[in-house]
mmCIF file of C-alpha atoms and ligand atoms in Angstrom:
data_model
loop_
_atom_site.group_PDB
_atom_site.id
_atom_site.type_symbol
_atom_site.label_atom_id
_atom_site.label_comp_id
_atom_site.label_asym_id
_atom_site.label_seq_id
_atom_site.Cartn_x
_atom_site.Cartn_y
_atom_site.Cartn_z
ATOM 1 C CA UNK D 99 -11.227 -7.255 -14.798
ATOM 2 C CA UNK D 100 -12.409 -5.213 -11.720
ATOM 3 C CA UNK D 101 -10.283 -6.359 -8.494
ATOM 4 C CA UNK D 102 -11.779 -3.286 -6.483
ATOM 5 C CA UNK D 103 -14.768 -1.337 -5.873
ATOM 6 C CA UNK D 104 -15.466 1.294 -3.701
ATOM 7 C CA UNK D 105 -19.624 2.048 -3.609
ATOM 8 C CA UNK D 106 -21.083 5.343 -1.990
ATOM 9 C CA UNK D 107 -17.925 4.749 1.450
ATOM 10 C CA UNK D 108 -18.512 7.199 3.846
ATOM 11 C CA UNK D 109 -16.663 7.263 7.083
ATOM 12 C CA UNK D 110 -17.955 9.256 9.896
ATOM 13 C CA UNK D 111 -15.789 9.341 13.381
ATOM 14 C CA UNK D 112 -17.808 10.115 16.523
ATOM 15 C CA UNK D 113 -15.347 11.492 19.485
ATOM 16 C CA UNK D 114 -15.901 13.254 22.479
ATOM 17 C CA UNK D 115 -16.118 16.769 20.553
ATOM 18 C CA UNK D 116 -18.539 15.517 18.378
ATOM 19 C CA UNK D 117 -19.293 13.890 15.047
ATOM 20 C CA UNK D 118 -16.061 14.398 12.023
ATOM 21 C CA UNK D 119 -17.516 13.785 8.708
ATOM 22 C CA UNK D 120 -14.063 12.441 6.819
ATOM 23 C CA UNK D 121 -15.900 10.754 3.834
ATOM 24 C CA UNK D 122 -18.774 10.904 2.336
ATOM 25 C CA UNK D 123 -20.140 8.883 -1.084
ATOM 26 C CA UNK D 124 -17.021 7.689 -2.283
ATOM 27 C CA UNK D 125 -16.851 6.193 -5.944
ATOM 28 C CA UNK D 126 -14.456 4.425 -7.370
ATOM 29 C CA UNK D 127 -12.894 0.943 -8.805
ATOM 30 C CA UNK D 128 -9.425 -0.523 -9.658
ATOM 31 C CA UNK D 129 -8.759 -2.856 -12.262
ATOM 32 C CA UNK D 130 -6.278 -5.873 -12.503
ATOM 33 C CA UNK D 131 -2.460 -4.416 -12.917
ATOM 34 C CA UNK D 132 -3.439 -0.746 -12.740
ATOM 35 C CA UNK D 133 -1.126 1.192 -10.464
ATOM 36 C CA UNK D 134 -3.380 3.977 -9.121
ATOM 37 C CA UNK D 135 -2.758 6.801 -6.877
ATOM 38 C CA UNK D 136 -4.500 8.807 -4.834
ATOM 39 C CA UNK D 137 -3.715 12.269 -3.953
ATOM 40 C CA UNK D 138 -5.108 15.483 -1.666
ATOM 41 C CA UNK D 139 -4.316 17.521 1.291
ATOM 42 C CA UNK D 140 -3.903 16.915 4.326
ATOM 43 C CA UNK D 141 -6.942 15.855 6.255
ATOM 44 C CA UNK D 142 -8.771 14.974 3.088
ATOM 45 C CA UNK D 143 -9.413 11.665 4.262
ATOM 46 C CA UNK D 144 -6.946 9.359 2.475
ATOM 47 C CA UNK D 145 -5.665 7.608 5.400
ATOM 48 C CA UNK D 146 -9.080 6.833 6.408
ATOM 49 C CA UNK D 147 -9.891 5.756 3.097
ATOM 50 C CA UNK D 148 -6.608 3.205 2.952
ATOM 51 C CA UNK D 149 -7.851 1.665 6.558
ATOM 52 C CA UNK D 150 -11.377 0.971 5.748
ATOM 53 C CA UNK D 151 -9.831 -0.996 2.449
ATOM 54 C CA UNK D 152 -7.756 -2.651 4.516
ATOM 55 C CA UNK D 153 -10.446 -3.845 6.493
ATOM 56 C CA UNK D 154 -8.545 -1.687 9.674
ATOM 57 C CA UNK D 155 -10.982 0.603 10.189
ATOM 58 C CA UNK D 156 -15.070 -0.217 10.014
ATOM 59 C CA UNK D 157 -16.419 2.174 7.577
ATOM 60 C CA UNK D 158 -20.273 3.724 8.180
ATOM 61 C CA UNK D 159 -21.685 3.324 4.809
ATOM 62 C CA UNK D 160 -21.237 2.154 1.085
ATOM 63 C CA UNK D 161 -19.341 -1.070 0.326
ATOM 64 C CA UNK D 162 -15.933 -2.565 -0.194
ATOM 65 C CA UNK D 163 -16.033 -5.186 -2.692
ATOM 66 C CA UNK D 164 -12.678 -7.288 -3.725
ATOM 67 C CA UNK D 165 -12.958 -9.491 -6.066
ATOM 68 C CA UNK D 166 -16.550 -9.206 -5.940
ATOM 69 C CA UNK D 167 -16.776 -9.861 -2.066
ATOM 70 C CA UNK D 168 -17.376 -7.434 0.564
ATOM 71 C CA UNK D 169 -13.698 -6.266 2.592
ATOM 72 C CA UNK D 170 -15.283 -6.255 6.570
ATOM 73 C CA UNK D 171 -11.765 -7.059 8.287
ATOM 74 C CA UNK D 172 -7.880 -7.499 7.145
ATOM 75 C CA UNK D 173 -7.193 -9.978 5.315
ATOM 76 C CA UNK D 174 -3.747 -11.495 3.123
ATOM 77 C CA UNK D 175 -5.403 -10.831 0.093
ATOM 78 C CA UNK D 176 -4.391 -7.365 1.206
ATOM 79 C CA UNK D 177 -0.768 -6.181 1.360
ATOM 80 C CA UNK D 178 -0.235 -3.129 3.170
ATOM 81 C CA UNK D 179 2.983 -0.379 3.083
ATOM 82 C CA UNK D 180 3.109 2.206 5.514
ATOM 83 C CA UNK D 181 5.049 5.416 5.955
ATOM 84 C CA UNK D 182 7.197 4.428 9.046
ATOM 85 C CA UNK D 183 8.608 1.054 8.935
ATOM 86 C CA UNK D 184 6.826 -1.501 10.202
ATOM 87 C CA UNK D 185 9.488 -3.885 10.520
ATOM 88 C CA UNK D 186 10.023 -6.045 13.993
ATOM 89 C CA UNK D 187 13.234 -4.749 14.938
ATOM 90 C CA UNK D 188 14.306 -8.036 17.064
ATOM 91 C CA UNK D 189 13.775 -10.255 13.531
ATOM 92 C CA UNK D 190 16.017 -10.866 11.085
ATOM 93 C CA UNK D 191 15.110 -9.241 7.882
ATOM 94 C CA UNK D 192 14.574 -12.963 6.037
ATOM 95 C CA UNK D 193 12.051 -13.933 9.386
ATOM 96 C CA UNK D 194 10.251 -10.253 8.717
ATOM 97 C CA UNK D 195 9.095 -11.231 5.061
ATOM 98 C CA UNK D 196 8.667 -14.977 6.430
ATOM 99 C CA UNK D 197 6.008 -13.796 9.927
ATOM 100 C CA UNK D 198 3.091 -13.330 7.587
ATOM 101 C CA UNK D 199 3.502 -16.938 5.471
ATOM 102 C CA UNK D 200 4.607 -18.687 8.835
ATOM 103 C CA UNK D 201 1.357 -17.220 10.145
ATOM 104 C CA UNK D 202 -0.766 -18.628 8.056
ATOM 105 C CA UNK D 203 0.516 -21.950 8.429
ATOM 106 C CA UNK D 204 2.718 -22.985 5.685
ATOM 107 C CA UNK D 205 4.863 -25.364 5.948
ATOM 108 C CA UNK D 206 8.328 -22.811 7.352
ATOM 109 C CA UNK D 207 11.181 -24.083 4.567
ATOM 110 C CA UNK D 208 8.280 -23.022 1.908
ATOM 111 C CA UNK D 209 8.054 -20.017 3.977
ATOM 112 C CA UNK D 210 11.843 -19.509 4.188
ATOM 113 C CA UNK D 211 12.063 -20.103 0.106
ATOM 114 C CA UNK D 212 9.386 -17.485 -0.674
ATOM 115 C CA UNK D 213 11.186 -15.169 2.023
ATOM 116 C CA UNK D 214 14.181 -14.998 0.151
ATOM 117 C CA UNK D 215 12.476 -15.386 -3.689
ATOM 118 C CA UNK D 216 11.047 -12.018 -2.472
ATOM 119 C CA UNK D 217 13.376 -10.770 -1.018
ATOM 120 C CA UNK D 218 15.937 -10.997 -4.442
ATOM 121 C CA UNK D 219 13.184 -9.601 -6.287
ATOM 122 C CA UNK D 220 13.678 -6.436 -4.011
ATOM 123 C CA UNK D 221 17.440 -6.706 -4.306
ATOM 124 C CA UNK D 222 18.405 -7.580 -0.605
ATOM 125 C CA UNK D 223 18.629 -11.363 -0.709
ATOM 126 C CA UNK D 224 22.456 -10.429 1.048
ATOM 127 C CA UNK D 225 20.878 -8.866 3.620
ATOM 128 C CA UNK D 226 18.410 -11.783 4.395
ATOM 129 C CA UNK D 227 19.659 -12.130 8.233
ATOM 130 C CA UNK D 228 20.889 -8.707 8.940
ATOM 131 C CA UNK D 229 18.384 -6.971 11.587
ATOM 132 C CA UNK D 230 16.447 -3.871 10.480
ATOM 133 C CA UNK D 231 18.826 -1.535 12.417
ATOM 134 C CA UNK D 232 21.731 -2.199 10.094
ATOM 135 C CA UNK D 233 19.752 -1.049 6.745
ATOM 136 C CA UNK D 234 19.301 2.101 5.616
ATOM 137 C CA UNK D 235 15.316 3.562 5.137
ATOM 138 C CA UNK D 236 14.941 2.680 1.555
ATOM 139 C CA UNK D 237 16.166 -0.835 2.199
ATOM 140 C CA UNK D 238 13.825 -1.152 5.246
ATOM 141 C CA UNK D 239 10.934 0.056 3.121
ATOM 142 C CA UNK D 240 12.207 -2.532 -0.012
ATOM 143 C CA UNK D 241 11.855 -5.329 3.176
ATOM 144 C CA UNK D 242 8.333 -3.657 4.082
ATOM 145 C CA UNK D 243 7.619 -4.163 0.032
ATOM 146 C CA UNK D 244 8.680 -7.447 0.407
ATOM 147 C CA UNK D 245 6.544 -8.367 3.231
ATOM 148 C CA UNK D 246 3.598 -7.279 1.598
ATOM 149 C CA UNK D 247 4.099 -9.217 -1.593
ATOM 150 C CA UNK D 248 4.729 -12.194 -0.118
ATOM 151 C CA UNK D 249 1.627 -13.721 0.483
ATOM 152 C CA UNK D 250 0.599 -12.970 -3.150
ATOM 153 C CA UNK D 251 -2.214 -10.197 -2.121
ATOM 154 C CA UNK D 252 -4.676 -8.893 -4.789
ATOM 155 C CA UNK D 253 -4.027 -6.061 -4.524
ATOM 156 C CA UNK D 254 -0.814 -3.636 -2.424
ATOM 157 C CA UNK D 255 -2.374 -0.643 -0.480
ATOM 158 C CA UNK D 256 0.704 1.474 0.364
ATOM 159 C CA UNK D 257 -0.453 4.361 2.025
ATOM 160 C CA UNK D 258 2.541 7.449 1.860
ATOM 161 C CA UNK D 259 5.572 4.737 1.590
ATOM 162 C CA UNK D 260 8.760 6.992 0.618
ATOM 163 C CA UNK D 261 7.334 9.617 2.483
ATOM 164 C CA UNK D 262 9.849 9.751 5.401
ATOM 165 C CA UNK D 263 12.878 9.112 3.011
ATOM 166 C CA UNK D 264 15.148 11.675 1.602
ATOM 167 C CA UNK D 265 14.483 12.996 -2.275
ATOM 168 C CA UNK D 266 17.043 11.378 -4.062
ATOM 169 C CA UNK D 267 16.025 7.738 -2.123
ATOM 170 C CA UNK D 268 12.719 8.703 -2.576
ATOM 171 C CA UNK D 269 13.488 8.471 -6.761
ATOM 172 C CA UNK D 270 15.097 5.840 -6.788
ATOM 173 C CA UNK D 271 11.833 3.877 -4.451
ATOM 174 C CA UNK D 272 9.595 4.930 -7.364
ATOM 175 C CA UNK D 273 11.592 3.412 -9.780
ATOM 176 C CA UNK D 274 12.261 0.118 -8.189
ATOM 177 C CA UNK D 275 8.885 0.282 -7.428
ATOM 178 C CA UNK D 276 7.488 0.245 -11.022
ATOM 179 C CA UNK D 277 10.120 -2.405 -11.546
ATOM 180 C CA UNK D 278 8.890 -4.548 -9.543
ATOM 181 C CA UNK D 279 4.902 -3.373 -10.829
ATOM 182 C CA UNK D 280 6.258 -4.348 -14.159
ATOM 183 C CA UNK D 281 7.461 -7.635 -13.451
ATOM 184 C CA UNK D 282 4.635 -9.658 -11.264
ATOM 185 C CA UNK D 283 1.032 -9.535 -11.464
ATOM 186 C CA UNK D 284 -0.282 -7.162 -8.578
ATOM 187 C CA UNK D 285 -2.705 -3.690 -8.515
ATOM 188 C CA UNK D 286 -1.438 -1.143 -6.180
ATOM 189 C CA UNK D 287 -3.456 1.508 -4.835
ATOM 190 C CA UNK D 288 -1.003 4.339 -3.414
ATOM 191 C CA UNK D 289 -1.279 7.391 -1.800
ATOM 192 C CA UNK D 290 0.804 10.219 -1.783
ATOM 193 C CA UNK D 291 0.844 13.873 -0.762
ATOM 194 C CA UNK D 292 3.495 14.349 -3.576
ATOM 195 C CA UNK D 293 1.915 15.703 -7.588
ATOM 196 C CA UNK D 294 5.500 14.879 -9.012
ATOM 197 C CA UNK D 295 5.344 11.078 -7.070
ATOM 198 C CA UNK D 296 1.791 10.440 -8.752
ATOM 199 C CA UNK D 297 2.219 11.785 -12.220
ATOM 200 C CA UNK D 298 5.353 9.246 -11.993
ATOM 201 C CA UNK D 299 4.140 6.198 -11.094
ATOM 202 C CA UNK D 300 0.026 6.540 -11.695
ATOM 203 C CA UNK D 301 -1.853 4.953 -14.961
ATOM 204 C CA UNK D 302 -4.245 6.964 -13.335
ATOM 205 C CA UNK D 303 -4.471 9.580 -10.035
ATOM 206 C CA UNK D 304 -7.777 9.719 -8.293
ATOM 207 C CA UNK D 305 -7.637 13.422 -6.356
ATOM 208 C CA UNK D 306 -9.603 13.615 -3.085
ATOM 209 C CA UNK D 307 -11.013 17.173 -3.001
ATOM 210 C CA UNK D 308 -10.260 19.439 0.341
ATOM 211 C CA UNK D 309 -13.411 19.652 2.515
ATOM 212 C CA UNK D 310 -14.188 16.531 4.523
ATOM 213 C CA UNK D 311 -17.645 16.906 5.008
ATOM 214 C CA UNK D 312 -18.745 17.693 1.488
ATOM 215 C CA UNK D 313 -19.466 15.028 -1.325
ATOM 216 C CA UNK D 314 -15.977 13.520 -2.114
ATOM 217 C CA UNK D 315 -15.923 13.693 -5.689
ATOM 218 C CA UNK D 316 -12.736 11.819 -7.169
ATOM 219 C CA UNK D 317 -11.067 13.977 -10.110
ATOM 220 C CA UNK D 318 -9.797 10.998 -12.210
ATOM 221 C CA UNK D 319 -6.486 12.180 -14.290
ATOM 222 C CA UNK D 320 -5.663 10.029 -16.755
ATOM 223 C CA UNK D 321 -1.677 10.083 -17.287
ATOM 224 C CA UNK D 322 -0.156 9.242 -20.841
ATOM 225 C CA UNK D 323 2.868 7.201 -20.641
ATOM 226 C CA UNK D 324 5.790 8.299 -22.475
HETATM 227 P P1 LIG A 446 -5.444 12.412 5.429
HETATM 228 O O1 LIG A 446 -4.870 11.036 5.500
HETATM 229 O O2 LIG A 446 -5.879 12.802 4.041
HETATM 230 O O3 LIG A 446 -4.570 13.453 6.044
HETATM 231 P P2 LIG A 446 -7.296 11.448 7.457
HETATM 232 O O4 LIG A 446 -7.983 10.290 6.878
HETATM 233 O O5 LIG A 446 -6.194 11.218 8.415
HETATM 234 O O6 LIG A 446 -6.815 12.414 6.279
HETATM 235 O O7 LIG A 446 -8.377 12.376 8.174
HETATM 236 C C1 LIG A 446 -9.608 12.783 7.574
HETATM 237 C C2 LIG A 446 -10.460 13.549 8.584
HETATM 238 O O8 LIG A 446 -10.887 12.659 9.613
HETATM 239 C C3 LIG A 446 -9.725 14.680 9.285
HETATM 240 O O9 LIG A 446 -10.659 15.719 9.502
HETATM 241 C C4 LIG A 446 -9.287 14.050 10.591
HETATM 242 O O10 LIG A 446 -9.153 15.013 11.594
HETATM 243 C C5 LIG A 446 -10.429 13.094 10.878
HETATM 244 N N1 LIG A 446 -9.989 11.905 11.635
HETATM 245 C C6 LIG A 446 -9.052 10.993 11.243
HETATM 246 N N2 LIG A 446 -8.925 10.015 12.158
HETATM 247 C C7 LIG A 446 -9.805 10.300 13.164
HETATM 248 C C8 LIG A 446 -10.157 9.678 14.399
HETATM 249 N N3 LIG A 446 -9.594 8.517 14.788
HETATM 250 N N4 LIG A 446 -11.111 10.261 15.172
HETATM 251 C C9 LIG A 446 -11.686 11.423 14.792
HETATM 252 N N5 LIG A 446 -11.412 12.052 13.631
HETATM 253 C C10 LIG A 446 -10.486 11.517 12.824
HETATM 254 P P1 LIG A 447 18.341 3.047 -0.394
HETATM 255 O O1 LIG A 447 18.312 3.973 -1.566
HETATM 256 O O2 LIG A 447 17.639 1.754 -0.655
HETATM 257 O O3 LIG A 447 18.036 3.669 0.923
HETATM 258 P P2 LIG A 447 21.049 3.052 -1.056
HETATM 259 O O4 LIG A 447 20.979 2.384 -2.385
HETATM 260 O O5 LIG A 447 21.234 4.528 -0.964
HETATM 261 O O6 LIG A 447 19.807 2.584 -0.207
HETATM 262 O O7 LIG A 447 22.147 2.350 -0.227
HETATM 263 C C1 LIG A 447 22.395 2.586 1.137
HETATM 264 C C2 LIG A 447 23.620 1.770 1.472
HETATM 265 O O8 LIG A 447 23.289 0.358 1.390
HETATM 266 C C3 LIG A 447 24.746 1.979 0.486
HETATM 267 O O9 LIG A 447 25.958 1.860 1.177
HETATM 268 C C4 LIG A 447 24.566 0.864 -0.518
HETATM 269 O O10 LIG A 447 25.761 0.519 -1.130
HETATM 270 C C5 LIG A 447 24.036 -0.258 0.338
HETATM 271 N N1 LIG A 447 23.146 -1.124 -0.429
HETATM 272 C C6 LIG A 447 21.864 -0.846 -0.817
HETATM 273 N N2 LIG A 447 21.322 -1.872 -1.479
HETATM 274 C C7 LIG A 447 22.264 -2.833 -1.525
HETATM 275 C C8 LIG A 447 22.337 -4.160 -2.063
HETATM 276 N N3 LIG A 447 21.299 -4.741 -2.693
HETATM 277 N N4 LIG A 447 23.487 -4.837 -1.924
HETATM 278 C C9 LIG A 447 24.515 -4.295 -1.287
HETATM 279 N N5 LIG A 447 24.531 -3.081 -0.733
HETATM 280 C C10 LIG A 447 23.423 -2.348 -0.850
#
């Protein structure tokens, strides 16, 4: 089952100095429960690439299809991870994961129940109404992670995650990570400057060549797992 499908995407940014070609004819699609990565220098356009699918940033050609239907805006069928932490640092951890669902009008005790059923599946249902400040960066990305999942999103774009943490937290994110890959029913897309990151968590890594500009052929690596 295909959940995404990325058709001939090419981004082109116009600014003052001119035009910046940062993608160009981009082919690829993601099936149900893969756990994909992305990798490629700096400035290869990955970042790009993670907006447009997130409907954040308008893309200039191709097509974004989930689930069959063109992505033209944001949308909770979409959970997104970011590098820094995105957390609201005047909530309580519990009403963090709870502003999406509250959002989108459910009723707030189902809200508060799927809060914390997330947030035990991420290990930190005794942190529920501590504030960001008091938990360290892995635990404020495991919230983020949390967040993300809790509206039940087809598919988790997570776009450098771990990248700000230290090594050894960094391991130990993957592996909770796959856990928690292993355990429900989502496809995550992920990107990552990191070879070692990829080849640990990818069923398959999709390398974005160097020269934005050029046609952006994905490399697709298939990785055997042990
Ligand atoms: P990566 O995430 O792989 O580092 P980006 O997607 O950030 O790559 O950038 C791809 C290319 O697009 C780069 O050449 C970058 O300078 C350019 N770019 C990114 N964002 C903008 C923007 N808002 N305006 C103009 N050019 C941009
Ligand atoms: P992370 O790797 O998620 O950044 P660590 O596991 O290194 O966090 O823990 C940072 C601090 O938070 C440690 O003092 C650890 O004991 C505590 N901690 C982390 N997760 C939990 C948890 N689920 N319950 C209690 N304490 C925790």
């Amino acid at each position: 089952e295909v959940i995404l499908e990325v058709k001939q995407l090419g981004k082109t940014y116009e600014s003052a100095q001119g035009k910046v070609v940062a993608l160009r004819d981009v082919n690829f699609s993601i099936h149900r429960r893969e756990l994909v990565c992305v990798i490629g220098p700096s400035g290869c356009g990955k970042s790009t690439l993670i907006r447009m699918l997130a409907g954040l940033e308008p893309h200039t050609s191709g097509e974004v299809l989930l689930d069959g239907k063109p992505v033209d805006g944001p949308g909770s069928d979409r959970g997104m991870v970011f590098q820094g932490y995105t957390l609201f640092p005047w909530l309580t951890v519990k009403k963090n994961v709870m502003f999406g669902p509250e959002m989108n009008n459910h009723g707030k005790l189902e809200a508060e129940r799927n809060a914390l059923m997330w947030l035990d599946l991420v290990g930190l249902s005794k942190f529920a109404d501590a504030y960001p400040h008091q938990l360290s960066g892995g635990m404020k990305q495991r919230v983020a992670i949390a967040r993300a999942l809790v509206n039940q999103p087809r598919i988790l774009l997570m776009d450098e995650p771990f990248g700000a943490l230290d090594a050894q937290t960094r391991i130990k994110m993957q592996t909770h990570l796959l856990d928690i890959w292993k355990n429900i029913d989502v496809t995550i897309l992920f990107i990552t400057h990191d070879l070692d990151e990829a080849i640990f968590l990818a069923d398959r890594i999709l390398v974005l060549k160097a020269h934005p500009g050029e046609v952006q052929e994905f490399i697709e690596v298939p990785v055997p797992r042990p």
